[in-house]
PDB file of C-alpha atoms in Angstrom:
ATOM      1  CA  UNK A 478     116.146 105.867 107.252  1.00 93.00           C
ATOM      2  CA  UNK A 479     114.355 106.331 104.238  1.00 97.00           C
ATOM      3  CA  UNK A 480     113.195 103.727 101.586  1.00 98.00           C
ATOM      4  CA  UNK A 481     111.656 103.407  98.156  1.00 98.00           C
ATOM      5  CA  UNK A 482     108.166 101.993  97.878  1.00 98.00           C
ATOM      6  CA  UNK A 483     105.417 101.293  95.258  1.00 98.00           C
ATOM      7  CA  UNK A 484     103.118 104.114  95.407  1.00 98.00           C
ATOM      8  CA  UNK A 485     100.813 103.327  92.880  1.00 98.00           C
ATOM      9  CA  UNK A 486     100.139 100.650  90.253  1.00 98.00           C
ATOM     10  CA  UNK A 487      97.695 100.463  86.951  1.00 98.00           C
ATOM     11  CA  UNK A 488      97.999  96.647  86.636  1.00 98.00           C
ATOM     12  CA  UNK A 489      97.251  95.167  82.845  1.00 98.00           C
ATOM     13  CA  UNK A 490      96.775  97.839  80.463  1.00 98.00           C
ATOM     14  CA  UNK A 491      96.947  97.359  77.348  1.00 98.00           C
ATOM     15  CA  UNK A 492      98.830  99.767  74.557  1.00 98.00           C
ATOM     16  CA  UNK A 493      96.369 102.047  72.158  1.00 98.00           C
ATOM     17  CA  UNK A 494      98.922 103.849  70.661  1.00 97.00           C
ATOM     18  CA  UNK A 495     102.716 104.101  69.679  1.00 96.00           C
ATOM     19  CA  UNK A 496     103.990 107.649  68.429  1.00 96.00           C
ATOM     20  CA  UNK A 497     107.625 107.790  67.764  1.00 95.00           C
ATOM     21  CA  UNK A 498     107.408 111.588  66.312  1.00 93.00           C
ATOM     22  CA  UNK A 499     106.093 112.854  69.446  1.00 90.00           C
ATOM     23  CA  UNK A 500     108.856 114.207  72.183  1.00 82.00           C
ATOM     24  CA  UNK A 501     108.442 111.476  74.542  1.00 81.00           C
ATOM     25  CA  UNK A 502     106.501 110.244  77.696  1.00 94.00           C
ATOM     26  CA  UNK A 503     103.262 107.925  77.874  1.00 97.00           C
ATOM     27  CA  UNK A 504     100.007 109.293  77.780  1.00 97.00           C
ATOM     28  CA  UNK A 505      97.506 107.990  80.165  1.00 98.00           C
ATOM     29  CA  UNK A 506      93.476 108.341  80.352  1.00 98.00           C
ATOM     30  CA  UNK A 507      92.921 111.581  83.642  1.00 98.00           C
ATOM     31  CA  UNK A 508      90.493 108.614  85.216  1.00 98.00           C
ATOM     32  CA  UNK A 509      93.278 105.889  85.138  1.00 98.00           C
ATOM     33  CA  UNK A 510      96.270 108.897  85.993  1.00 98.00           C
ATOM     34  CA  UNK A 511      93.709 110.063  89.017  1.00 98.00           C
ATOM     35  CA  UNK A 512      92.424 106.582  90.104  1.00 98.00           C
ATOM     36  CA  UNK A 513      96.015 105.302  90.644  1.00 98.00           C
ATOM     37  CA  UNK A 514      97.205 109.122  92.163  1.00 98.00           C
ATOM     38  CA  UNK A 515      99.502 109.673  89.610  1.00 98.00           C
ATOM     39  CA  UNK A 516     100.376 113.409  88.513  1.00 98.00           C
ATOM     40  CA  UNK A 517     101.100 114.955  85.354  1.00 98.00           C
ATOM     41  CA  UNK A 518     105.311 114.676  84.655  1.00 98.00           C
ATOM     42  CA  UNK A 519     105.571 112.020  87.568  1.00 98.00           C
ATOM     43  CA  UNK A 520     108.464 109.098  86.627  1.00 98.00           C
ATOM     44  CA  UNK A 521     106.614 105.917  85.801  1.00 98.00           C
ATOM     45  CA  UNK A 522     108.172 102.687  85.274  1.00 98.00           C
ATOM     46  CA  UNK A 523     106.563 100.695  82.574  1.00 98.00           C
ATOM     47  CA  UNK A 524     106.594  96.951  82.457  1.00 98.00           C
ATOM     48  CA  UNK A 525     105.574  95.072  78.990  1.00 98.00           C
ATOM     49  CA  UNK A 526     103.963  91.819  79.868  1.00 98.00           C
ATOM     50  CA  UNK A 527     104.371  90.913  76.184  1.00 98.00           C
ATOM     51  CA  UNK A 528     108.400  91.056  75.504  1.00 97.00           C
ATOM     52  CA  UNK A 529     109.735  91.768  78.678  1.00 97.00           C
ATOM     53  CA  UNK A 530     111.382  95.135  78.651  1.00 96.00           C
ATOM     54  CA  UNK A 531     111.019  97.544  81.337  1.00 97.00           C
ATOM     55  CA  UNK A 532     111.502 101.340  80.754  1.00 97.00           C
ATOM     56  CA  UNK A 533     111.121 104.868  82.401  1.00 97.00           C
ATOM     57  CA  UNK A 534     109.410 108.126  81.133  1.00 97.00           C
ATOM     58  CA  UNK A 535     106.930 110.732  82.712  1.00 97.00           C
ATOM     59  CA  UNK A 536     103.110 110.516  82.555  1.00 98.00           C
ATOM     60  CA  UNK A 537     101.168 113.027  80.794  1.00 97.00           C
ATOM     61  CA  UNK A 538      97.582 112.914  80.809  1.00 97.00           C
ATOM     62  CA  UNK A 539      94.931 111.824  78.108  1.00 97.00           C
ATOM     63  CA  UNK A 540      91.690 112.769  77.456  1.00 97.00           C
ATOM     64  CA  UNK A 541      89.427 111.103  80.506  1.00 98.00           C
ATOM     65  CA  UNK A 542      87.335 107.654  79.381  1.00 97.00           C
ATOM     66  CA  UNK A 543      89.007 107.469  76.760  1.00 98.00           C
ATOM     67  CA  UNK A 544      91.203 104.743  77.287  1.00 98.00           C
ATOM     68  CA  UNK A 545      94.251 105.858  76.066  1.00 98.00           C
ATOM     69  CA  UNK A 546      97.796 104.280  76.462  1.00 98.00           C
ATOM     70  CA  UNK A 547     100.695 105.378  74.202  1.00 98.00           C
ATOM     71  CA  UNK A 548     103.693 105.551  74.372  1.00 97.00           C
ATOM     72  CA  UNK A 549     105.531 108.625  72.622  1.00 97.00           C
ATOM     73  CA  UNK A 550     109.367 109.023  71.841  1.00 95.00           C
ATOM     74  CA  UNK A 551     111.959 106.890  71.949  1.00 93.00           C
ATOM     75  CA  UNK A 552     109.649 104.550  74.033  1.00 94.00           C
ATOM     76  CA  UNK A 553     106.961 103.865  71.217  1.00 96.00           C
ATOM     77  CA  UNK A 554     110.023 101.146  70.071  1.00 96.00           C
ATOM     78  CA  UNK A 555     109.632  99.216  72.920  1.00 96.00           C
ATOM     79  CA  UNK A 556     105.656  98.606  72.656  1.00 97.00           C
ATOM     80  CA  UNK A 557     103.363  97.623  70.104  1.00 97.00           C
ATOM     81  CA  UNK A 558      99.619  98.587  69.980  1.00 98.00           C
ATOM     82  CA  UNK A 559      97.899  95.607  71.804  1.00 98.00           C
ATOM     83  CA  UNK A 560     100.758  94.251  74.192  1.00 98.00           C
ATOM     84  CA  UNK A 561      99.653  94.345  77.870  1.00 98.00           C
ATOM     85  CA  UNK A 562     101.614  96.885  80.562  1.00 98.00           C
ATOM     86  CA  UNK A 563     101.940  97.325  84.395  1.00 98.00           C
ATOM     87  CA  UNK A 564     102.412 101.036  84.893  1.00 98.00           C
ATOM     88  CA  UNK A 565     104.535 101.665  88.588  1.00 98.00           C
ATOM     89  CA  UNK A 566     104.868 104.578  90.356  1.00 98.00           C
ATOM     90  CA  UNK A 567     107.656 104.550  93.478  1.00 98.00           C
ATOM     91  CA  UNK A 568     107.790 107.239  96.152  1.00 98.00           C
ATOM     92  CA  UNK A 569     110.682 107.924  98.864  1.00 98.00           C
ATOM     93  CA  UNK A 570     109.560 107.776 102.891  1.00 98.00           C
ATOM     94  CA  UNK A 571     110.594 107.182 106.350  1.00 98.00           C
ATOM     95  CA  UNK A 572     110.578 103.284 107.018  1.00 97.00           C
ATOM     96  CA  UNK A 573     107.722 103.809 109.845  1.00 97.00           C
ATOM     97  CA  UNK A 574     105.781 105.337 107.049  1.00 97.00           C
ATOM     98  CA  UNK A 575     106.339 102.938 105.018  1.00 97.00           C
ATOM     99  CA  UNK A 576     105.348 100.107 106.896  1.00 97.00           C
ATOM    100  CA  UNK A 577     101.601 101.268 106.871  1.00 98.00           C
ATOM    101  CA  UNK A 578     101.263 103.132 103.470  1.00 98.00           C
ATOM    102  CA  UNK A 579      98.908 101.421 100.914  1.00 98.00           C
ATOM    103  CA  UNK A 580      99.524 102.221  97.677  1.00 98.00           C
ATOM    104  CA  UNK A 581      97.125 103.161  95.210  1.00 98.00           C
ATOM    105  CA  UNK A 582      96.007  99.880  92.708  1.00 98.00           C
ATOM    106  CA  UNK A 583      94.549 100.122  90.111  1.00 98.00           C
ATOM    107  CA  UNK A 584      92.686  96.642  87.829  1.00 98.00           C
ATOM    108  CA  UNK A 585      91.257  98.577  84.983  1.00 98.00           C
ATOM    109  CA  UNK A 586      88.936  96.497  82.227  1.00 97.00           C
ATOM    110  CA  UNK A 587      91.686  94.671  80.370  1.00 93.00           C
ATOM    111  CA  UNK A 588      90.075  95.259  76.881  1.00 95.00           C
ATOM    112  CA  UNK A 589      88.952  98.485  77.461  1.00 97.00           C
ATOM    113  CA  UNK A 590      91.267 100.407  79.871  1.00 98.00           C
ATOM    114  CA  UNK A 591      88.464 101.833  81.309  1.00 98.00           C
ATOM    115  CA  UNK A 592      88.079 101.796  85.047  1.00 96.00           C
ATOM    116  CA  UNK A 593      84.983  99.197  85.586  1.00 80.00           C
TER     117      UNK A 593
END
């Protein structure tokens, strides 16, 4: 049996930038995207603290210590620059896996986005 687990989490983030013209995805500092072991075009399910909505896209990476958080596409409507996101990666594996993985978490600084 196989089941779907967190597999990584950037906890409290908060939104630099919303970019409706681009063609979609969220852009996410290398340090925070390698800290929390996510990988360029992985699904990540984004959770705003601020009106409650909950979406998917893919991750693409932004430049490292930077900071940056936006949201591009379709998705820049459902954020403004400011409100605070939990960023949640899932993976699939066998339940005695499972059991002991520990996923990768990830508290940046909460005004900064930069890991401390």
């Amino acid at each position: 049996m196989q089941v779907e687990v967190v597999k990584s989490k950037i906890h409290r983030v908060k939104v630099t930038g919303a970019d409706l013209n681009y063609i979609g995805s969220i852009t996410i500092d290398e340090d925070l995207m390698d800290a929390a072991n996510i990988i360029r075009g992985e699904k990540v399910q984004i959770v705003n603290n601020n009106n409650g909505e909950r979406l998917e896209t893919y991750a693409i990476p932004g430049p490292r210590g930077s900071g940056e958080l936006t949201l591009n596409g379709a998705a820049a409507r459902k954020v403004a620059v400011g409100d605070v996101l939990i960023l949640i990666t899932y993976a699939w594996m066998d339940i005695e896996e499972a059991k002991s993985f520990n996923p990768a978490l990830v508290f940046p600084n909460e005004e900064t986005n930069l890991l401390k």
